[in-house]
Tab-separated table of C-alpha atoms in Angstrom:
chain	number	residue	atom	x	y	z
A	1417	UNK	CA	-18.916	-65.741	-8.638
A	1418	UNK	CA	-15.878	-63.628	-9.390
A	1419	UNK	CA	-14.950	-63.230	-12.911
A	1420	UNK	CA	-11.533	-62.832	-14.077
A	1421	UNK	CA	-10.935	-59.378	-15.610
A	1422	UNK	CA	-11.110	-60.159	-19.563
A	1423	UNK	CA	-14.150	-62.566	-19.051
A	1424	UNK	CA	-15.963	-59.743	-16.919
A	1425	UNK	CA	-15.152	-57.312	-19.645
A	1426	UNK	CA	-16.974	-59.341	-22.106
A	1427	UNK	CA	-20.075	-60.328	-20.626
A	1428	UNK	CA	-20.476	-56.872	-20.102
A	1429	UNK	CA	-20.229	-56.040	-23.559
A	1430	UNK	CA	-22.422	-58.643	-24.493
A	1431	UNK	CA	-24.908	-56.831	-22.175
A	1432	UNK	CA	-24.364	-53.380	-23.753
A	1433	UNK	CA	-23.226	-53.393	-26.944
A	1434	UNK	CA	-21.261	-49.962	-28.991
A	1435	UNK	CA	-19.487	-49.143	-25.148
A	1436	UNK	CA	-16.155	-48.134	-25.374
A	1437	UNK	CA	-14.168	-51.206	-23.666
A	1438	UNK	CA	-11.095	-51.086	-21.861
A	1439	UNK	CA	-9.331	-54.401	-20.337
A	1440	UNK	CA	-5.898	-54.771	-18.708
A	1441	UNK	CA	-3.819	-57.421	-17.643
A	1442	UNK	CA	0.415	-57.553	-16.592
A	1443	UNK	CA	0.854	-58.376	-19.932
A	1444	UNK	CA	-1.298	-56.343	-22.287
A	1445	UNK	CA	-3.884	-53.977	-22.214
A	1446	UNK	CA	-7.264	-53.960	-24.783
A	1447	UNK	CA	-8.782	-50.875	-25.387
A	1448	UNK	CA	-12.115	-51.168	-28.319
A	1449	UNK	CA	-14.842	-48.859	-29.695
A	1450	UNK	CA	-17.763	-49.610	-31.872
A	1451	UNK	CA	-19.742	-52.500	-32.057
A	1452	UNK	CA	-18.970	-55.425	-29.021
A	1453	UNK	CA	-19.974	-58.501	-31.833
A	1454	UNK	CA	-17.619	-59.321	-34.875
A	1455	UNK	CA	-18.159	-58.302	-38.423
A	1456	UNK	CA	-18.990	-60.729	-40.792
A	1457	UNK	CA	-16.696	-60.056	-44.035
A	1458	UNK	CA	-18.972	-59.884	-47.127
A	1459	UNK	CA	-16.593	-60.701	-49.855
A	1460	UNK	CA	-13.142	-61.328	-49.971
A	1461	UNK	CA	-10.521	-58.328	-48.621
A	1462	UNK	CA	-8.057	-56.810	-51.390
A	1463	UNK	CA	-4.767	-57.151	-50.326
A	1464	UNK	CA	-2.320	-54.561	-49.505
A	1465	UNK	CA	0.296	-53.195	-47.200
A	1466	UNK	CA	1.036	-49.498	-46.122
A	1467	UNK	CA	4.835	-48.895	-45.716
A	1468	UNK	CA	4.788	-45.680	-43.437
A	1469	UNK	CA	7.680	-43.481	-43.051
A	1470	UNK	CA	6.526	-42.331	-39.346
A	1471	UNK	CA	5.876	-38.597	-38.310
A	1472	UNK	CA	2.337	-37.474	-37.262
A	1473	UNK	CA	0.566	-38.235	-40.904
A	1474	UNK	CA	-0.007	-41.937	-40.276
A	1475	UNK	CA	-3.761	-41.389	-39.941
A	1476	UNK	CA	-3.789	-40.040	-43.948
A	1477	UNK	CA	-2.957	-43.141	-45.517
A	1478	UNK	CA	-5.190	-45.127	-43.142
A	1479	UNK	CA	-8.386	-44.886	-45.635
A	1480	UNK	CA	-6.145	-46.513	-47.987
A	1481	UNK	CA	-6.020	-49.650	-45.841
A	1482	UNK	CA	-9.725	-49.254	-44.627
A	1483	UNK	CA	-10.519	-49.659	-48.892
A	1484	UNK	CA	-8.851	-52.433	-49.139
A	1485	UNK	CA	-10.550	-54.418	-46.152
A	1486	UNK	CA	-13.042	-57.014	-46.700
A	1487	UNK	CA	-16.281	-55.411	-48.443
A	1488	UNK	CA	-14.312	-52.476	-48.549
A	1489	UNK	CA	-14.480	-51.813	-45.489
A	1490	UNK	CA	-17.888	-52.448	-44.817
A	1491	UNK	CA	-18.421	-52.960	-40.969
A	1492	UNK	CA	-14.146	-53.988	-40.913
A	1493	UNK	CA	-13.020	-54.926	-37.484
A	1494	UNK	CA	-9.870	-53.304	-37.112
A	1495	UNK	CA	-6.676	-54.423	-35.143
A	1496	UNK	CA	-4.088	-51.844	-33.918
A	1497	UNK	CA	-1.165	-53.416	-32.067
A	1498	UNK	CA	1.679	-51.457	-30.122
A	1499	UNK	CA	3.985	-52.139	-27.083
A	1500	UNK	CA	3.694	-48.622	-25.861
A	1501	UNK	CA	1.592	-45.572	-25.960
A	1502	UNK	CA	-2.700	-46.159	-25.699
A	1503	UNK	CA	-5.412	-46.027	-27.855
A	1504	UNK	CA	-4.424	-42.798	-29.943
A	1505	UNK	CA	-5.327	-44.269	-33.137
A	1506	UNK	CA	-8.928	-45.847	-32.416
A	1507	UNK	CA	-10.922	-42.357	-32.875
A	1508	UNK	CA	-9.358	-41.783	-35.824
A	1509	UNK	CA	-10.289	-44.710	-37.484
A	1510	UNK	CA	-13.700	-45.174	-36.118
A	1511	UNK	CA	-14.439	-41.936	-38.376
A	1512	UNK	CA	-14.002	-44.113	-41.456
A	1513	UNK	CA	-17.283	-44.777	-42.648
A	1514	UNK	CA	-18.860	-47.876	-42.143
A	1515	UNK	CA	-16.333	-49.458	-39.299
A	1516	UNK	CA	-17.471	-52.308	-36.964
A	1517	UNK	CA	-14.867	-51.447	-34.172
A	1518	UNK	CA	-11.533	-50.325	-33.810
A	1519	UNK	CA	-9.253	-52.278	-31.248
A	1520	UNK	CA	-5.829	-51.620	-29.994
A	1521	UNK	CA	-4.023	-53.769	-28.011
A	1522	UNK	CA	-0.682	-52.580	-25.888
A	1523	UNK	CA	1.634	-55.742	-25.413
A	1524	UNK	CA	3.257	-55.357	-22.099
A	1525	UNK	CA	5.238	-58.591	-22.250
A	1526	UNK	CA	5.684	-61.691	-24.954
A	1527	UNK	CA	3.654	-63.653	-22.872
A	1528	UNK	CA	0.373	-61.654	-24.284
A	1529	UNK	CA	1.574	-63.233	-27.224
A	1530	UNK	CA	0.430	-66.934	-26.391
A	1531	UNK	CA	-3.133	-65.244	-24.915
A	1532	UNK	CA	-5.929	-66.269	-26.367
A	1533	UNK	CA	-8.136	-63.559	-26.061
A	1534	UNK	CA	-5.431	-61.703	-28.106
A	1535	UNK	CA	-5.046	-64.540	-30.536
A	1536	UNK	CA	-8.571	-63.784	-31.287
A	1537	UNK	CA	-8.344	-60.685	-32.184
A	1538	UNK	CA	-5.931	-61.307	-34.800
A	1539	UNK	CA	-8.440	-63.808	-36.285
A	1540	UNK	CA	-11.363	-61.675	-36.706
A	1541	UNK	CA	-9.657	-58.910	-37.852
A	1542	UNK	CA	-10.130	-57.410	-41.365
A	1543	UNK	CA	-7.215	-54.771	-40.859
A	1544	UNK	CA	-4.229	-55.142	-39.150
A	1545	UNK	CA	-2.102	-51.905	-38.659
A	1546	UNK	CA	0.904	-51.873	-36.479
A	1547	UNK	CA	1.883	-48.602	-34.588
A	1548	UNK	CA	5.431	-46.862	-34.274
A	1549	UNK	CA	7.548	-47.732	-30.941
A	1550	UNK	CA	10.362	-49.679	-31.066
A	1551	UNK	CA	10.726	-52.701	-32.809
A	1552	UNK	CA	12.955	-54.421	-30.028
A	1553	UNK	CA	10.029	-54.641	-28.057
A	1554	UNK	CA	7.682	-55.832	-30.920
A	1555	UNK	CA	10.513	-58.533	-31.695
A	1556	UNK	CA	11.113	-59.669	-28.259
A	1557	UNK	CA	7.243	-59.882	-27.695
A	1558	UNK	CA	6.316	-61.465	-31.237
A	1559	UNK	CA	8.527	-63.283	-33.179
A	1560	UNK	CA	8.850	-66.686	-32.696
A	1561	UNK	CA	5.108	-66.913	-31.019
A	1562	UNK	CA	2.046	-67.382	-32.325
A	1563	UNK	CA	1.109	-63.334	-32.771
A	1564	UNK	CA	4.420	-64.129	-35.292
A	1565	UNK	CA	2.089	-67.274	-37.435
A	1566	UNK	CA	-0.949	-64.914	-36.766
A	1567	UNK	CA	0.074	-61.895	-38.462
A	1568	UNK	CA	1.460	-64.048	-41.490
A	1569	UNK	CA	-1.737	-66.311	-41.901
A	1570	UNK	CA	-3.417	-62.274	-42.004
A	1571	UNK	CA	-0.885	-61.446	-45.143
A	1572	UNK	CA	-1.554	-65.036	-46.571
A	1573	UNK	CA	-5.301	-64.116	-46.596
A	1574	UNK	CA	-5.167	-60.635	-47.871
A	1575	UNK	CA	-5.425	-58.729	-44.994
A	1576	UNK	CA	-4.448	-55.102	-45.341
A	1577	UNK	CA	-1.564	-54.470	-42.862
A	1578	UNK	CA	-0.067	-50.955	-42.062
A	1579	UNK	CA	2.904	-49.834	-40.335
A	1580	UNK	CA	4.618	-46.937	-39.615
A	1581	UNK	CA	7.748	-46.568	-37.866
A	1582	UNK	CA	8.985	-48.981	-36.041
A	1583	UNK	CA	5.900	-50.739	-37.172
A	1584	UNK	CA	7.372	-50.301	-40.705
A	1585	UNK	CA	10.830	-51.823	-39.420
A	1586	UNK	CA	9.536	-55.051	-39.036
A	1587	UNK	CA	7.748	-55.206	-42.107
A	1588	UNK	CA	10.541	-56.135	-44.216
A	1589	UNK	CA	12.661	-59.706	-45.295
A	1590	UNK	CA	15.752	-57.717	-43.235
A	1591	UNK	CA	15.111	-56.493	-40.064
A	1592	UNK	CA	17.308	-53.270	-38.024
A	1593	UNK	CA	16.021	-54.887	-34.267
A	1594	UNK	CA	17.576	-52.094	-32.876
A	1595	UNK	CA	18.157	-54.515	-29.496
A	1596	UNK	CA	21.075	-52.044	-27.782
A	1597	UNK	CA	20.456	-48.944	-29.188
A	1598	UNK	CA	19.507	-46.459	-32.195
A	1599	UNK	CA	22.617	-46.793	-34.330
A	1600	UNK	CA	23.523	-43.522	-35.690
A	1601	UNK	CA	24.805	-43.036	-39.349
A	1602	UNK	CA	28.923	-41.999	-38.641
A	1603	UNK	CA	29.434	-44.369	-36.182
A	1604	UNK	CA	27.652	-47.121	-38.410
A	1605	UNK	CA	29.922	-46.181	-41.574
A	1606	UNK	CA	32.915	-46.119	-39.401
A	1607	UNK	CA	32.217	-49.918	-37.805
A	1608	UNK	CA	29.784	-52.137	-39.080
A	1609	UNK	CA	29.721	-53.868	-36.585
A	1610	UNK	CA	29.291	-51.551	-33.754
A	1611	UNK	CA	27.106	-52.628	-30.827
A	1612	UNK	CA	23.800	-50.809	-31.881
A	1613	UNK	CA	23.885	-52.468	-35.020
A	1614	UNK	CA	21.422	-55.914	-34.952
A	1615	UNK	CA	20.223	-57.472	-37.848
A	1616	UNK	CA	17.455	-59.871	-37.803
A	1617	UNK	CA	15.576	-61.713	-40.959
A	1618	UNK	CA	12.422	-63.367	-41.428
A	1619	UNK	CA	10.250	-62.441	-38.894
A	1620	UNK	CA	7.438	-62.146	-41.690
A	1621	UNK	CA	7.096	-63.419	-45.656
A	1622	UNK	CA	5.085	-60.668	-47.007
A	1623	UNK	CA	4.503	-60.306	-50.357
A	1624	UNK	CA	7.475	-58.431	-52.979
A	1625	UNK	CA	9.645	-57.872	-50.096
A	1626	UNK	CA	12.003	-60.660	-49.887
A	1627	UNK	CA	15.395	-59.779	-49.372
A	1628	UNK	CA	14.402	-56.542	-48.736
A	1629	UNK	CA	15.344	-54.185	-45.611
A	1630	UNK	CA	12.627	-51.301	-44.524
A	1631	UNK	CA	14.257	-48.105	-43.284
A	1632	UNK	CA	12.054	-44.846	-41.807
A	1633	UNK	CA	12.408	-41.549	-40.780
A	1634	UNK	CA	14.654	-41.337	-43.964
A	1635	UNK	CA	16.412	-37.413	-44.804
A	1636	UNK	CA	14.757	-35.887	-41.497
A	1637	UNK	CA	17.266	-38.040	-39.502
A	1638	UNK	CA	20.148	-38.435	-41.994
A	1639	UNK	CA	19.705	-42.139	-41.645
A	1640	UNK	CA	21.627	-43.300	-45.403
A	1641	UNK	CA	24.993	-43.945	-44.075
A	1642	UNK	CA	23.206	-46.540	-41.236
A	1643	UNK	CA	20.878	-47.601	-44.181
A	1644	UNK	CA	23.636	-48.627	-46.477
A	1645	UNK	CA	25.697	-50.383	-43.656
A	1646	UNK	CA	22.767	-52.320	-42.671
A	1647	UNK	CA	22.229	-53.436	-46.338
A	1648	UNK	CA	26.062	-54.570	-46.564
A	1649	UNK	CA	25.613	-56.169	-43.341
A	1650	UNK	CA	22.920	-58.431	-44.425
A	1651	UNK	CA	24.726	-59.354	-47.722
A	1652	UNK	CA	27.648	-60.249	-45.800
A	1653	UNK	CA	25.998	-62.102	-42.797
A	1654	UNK	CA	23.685	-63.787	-44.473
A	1655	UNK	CA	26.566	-64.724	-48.014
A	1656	UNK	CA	24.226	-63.841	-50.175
A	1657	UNK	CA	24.999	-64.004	-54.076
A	1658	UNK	CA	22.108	-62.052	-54.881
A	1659	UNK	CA	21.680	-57.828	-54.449
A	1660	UNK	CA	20.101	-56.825	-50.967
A	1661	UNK	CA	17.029	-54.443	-51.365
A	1662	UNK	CA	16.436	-51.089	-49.367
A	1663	UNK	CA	12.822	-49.639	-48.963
A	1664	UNK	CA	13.496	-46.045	-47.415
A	1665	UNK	CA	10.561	-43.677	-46.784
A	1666	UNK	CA	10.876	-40.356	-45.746
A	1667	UNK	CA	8.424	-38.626	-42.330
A	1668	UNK	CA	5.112	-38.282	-43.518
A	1669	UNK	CA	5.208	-40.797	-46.077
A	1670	UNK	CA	4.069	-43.856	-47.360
A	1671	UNK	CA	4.814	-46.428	-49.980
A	1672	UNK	CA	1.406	-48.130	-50.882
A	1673	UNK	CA	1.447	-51.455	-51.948
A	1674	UNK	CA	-1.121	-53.652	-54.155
A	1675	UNK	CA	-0.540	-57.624	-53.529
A	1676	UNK	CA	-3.344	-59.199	-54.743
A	1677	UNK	CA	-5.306	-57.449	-58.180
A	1678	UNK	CA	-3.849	-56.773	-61.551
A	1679	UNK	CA	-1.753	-54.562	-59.820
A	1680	UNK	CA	-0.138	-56.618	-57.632
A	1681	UNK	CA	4.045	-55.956	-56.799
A	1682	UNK	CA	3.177	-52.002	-57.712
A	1683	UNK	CA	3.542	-49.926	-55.391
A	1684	UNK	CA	2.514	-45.885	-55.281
A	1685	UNK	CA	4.607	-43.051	-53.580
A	1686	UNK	CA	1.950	-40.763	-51.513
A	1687	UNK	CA	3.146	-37.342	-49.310
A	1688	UNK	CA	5.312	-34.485	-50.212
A	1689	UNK	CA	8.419	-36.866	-49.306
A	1690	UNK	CA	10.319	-39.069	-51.027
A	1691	UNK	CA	10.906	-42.800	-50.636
A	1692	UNK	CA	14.274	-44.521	-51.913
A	1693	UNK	CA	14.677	-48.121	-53.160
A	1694	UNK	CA	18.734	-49.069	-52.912
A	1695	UNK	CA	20.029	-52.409	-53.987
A	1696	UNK	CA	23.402	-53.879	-53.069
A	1697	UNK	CA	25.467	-55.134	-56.071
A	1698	UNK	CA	25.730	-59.085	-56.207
A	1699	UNK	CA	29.459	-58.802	-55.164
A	1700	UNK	CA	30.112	-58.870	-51.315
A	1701	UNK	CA	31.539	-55.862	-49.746
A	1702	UNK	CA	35.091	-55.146	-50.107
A	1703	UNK	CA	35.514	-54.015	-46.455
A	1704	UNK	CA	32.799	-54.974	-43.739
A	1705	UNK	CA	34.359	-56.176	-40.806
A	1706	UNK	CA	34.371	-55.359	-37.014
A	1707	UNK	CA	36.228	-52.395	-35.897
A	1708	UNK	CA	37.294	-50.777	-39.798
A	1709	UNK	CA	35.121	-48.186	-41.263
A	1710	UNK	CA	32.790	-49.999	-44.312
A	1711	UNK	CA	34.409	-49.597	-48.095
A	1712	UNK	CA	31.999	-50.685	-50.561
A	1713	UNK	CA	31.055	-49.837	-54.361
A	1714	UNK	CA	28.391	-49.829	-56.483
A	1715	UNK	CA	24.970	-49.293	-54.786
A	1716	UNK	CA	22.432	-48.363	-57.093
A	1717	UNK	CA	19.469	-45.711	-55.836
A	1718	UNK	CA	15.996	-44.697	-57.120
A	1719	UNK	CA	14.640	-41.691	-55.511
A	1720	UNK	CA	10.833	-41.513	-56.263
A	1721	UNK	CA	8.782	-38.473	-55.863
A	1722	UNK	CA	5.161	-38.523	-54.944
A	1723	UNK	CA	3.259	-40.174	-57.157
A	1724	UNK	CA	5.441	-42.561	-58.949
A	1725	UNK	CA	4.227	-45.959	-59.138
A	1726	UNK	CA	7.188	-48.785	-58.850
A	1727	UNK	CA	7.058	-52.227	-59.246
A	1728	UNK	CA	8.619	-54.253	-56.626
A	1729	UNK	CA	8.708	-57.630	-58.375
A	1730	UNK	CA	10.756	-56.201	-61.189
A	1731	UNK	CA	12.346	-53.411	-59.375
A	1732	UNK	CA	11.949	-50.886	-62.303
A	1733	UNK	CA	9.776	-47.483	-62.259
A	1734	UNK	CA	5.623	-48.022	-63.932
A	1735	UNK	CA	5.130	-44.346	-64.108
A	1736	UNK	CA	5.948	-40.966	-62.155
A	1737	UNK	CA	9.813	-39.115	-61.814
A	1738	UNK	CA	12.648	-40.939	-60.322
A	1739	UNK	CA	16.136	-40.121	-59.886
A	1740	UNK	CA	18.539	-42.162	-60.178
A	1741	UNK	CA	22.180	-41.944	-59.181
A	1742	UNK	CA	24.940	-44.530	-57.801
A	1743	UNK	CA	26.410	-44.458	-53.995
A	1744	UNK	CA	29.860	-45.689	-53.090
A	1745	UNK	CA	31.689	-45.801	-49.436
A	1746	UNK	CA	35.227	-45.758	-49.173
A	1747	UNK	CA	36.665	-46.027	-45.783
A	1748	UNK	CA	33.524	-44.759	-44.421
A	1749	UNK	CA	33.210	-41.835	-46.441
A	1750	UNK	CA	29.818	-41.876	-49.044
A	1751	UNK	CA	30.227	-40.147	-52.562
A	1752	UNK	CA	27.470	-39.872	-54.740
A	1753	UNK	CA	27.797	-39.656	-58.675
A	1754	UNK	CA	25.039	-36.925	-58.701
A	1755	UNK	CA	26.680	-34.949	-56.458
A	1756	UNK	CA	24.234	-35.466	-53.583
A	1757	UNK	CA	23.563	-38.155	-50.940
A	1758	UNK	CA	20.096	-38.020	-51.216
């Protein structure tokens, strides 16, 4: 008899167990290390999520996540999901102490999305992180599928989830899908609605970040003038009467958020960089329309430094230095009232 490639893969890891596993199909590829059977979760995981700026310090905040898996960590089966790259992430985490396995699974097309080998994986997971890329791909392959109700029943459940990058993008109430294009900061300011600009909302409900946009790769790419046109964007699209929120992190680092102890909506600023939390004010802009450069007032910024704790559900600084200073854009142009963009 003549298995099919996924079934063959497993029986052989049910005959020799701790291998590391590699499966492919046209529309994802598997590749696992560590321990062929499923953990068994010994209490109940502490919830959390790891905003990552991007940059090559993704693997720092990782033991963060790992702590807050079920039984700490203890014997975690961890789920890394990407739409490019390989398995670059599995030996780093399989040096955190006490992992079951480490799996990372490359989504060549959405129809991996409705496979239920992959489905699987996403329920026996007790960490979920979500690799940089591009978060076209990740919404053309997941939202709207069931990867989409997977990933929220894992947030719903207190699954630790990580992203950095791209996997950060998608994170958020607001989404830059980035479907034509990277938009680029002048030409953003001077049309709003330029072609690489694509907003789309509610791929996932995740705790404290409702009506909230995610932005990465923050100062080392000059990304605020983009960043502030998404934000009045998504006021104006969507006619909201309420402020849009901005979570920016800088390369390198991370905003680290508690969402299920006595802690829960405060989140801590780790890495030499800074990350930025911008809110619209509740009036729509005065200029956002296709083809004129954006004119709008009043955007209030917090600049916290490493180590500041901030609480998301009532948007106001718990401890740690912050700056903070007020943007406005007039005919495209940003001024700052302390002098400085960022």
């Amino acid at each position: 008899m003549r298995f099919p490639r996924v079934a063959h893969w497993v029986f052989g890891a049910l005959l020799f167990p701790n291998l590391v596993l590699a499966a492919s199909t046209p529309s994802y590829s598997s590749y696992r290390v560590g321990n062929t059977s499923d953990a068994l979760p010994k209490v109940q995981p502490r919830g959390g999520i790891a905003l990552l700026g991007g940059g090559d310090k993704a693997e720092d905040y990782l033991p963060w996540l790992f702590e807050h898996a079920a039984g700490h960590g203890a014997g975690a089966d961890i789920l890394v999901i990407r739409a490019s790259g390989t398995d670059e992430y599995n030996a780093d985490l399989m040096k955190l102490a006490r992992v079951n396995s480490v799996e990372t699974i490359v989504f060549h097309s959405r129809e991996a999305s409705y496979d239920s080998y992959v489905l699987s994986r996403f329920r026996q997971a007790e960490l979920l992180f979500i690799a940089g890329g591009q978060q076209n791909l990740y919404m053309n392959y997941w939202a709207g599928t069931p990867v989409e109700t997977e990933i929220q029943k894992m947030a719903e459940h207190g699954i630790p989830i990580g992203g950095t990058s791209a996997g950060l993008a998608i994170l958020g109430d607001f989404i830059y899908s980035s479907y034509h294009g990277s938009a680029q900061s002048p030409e953003s300011l001077r049309n709003p609605y330029y072609k690489d600009i694509t907003l789309d909302r509610g791929f996932l409900k995740l705790p404290f970040l409702a009506q909230t946009l995610t932005e990465t790769h923050f100062t080392q790419r000059d990304r605020m003038g983009r960043f502030l046109t998404f934000l009045a964007r998504a006021k104006k699209d969507w006619a909201l009467a309420s402020p849009i929120y901005g979570i920016a992190v800088d390369e390198d680092g991370a905003l680290l958020l508690e969402t299920q102890n006595e802690n829960a909506g405060v989140a801590t600023v780790a890495g030499a960089e800074h990350v930025y939390v911008v809110s619209t004010p509740v009036e729509q802009p005065e200029r956002c329309t296709p083809e004129a450069a954006l004119t709008y007032a009043g955007y209030h910024v917090q600049k916290l430094y490493d180590g500041a704790q901030y609480d998301l559900a009532h948007k106001q600084l718990v401890a740690g230095k912050t700056e903070e200073y007020q943007l406005n854009i007039k005919d495209g142009q940003i001024s700052s009232s302390s002098g400085s963009v960022y």
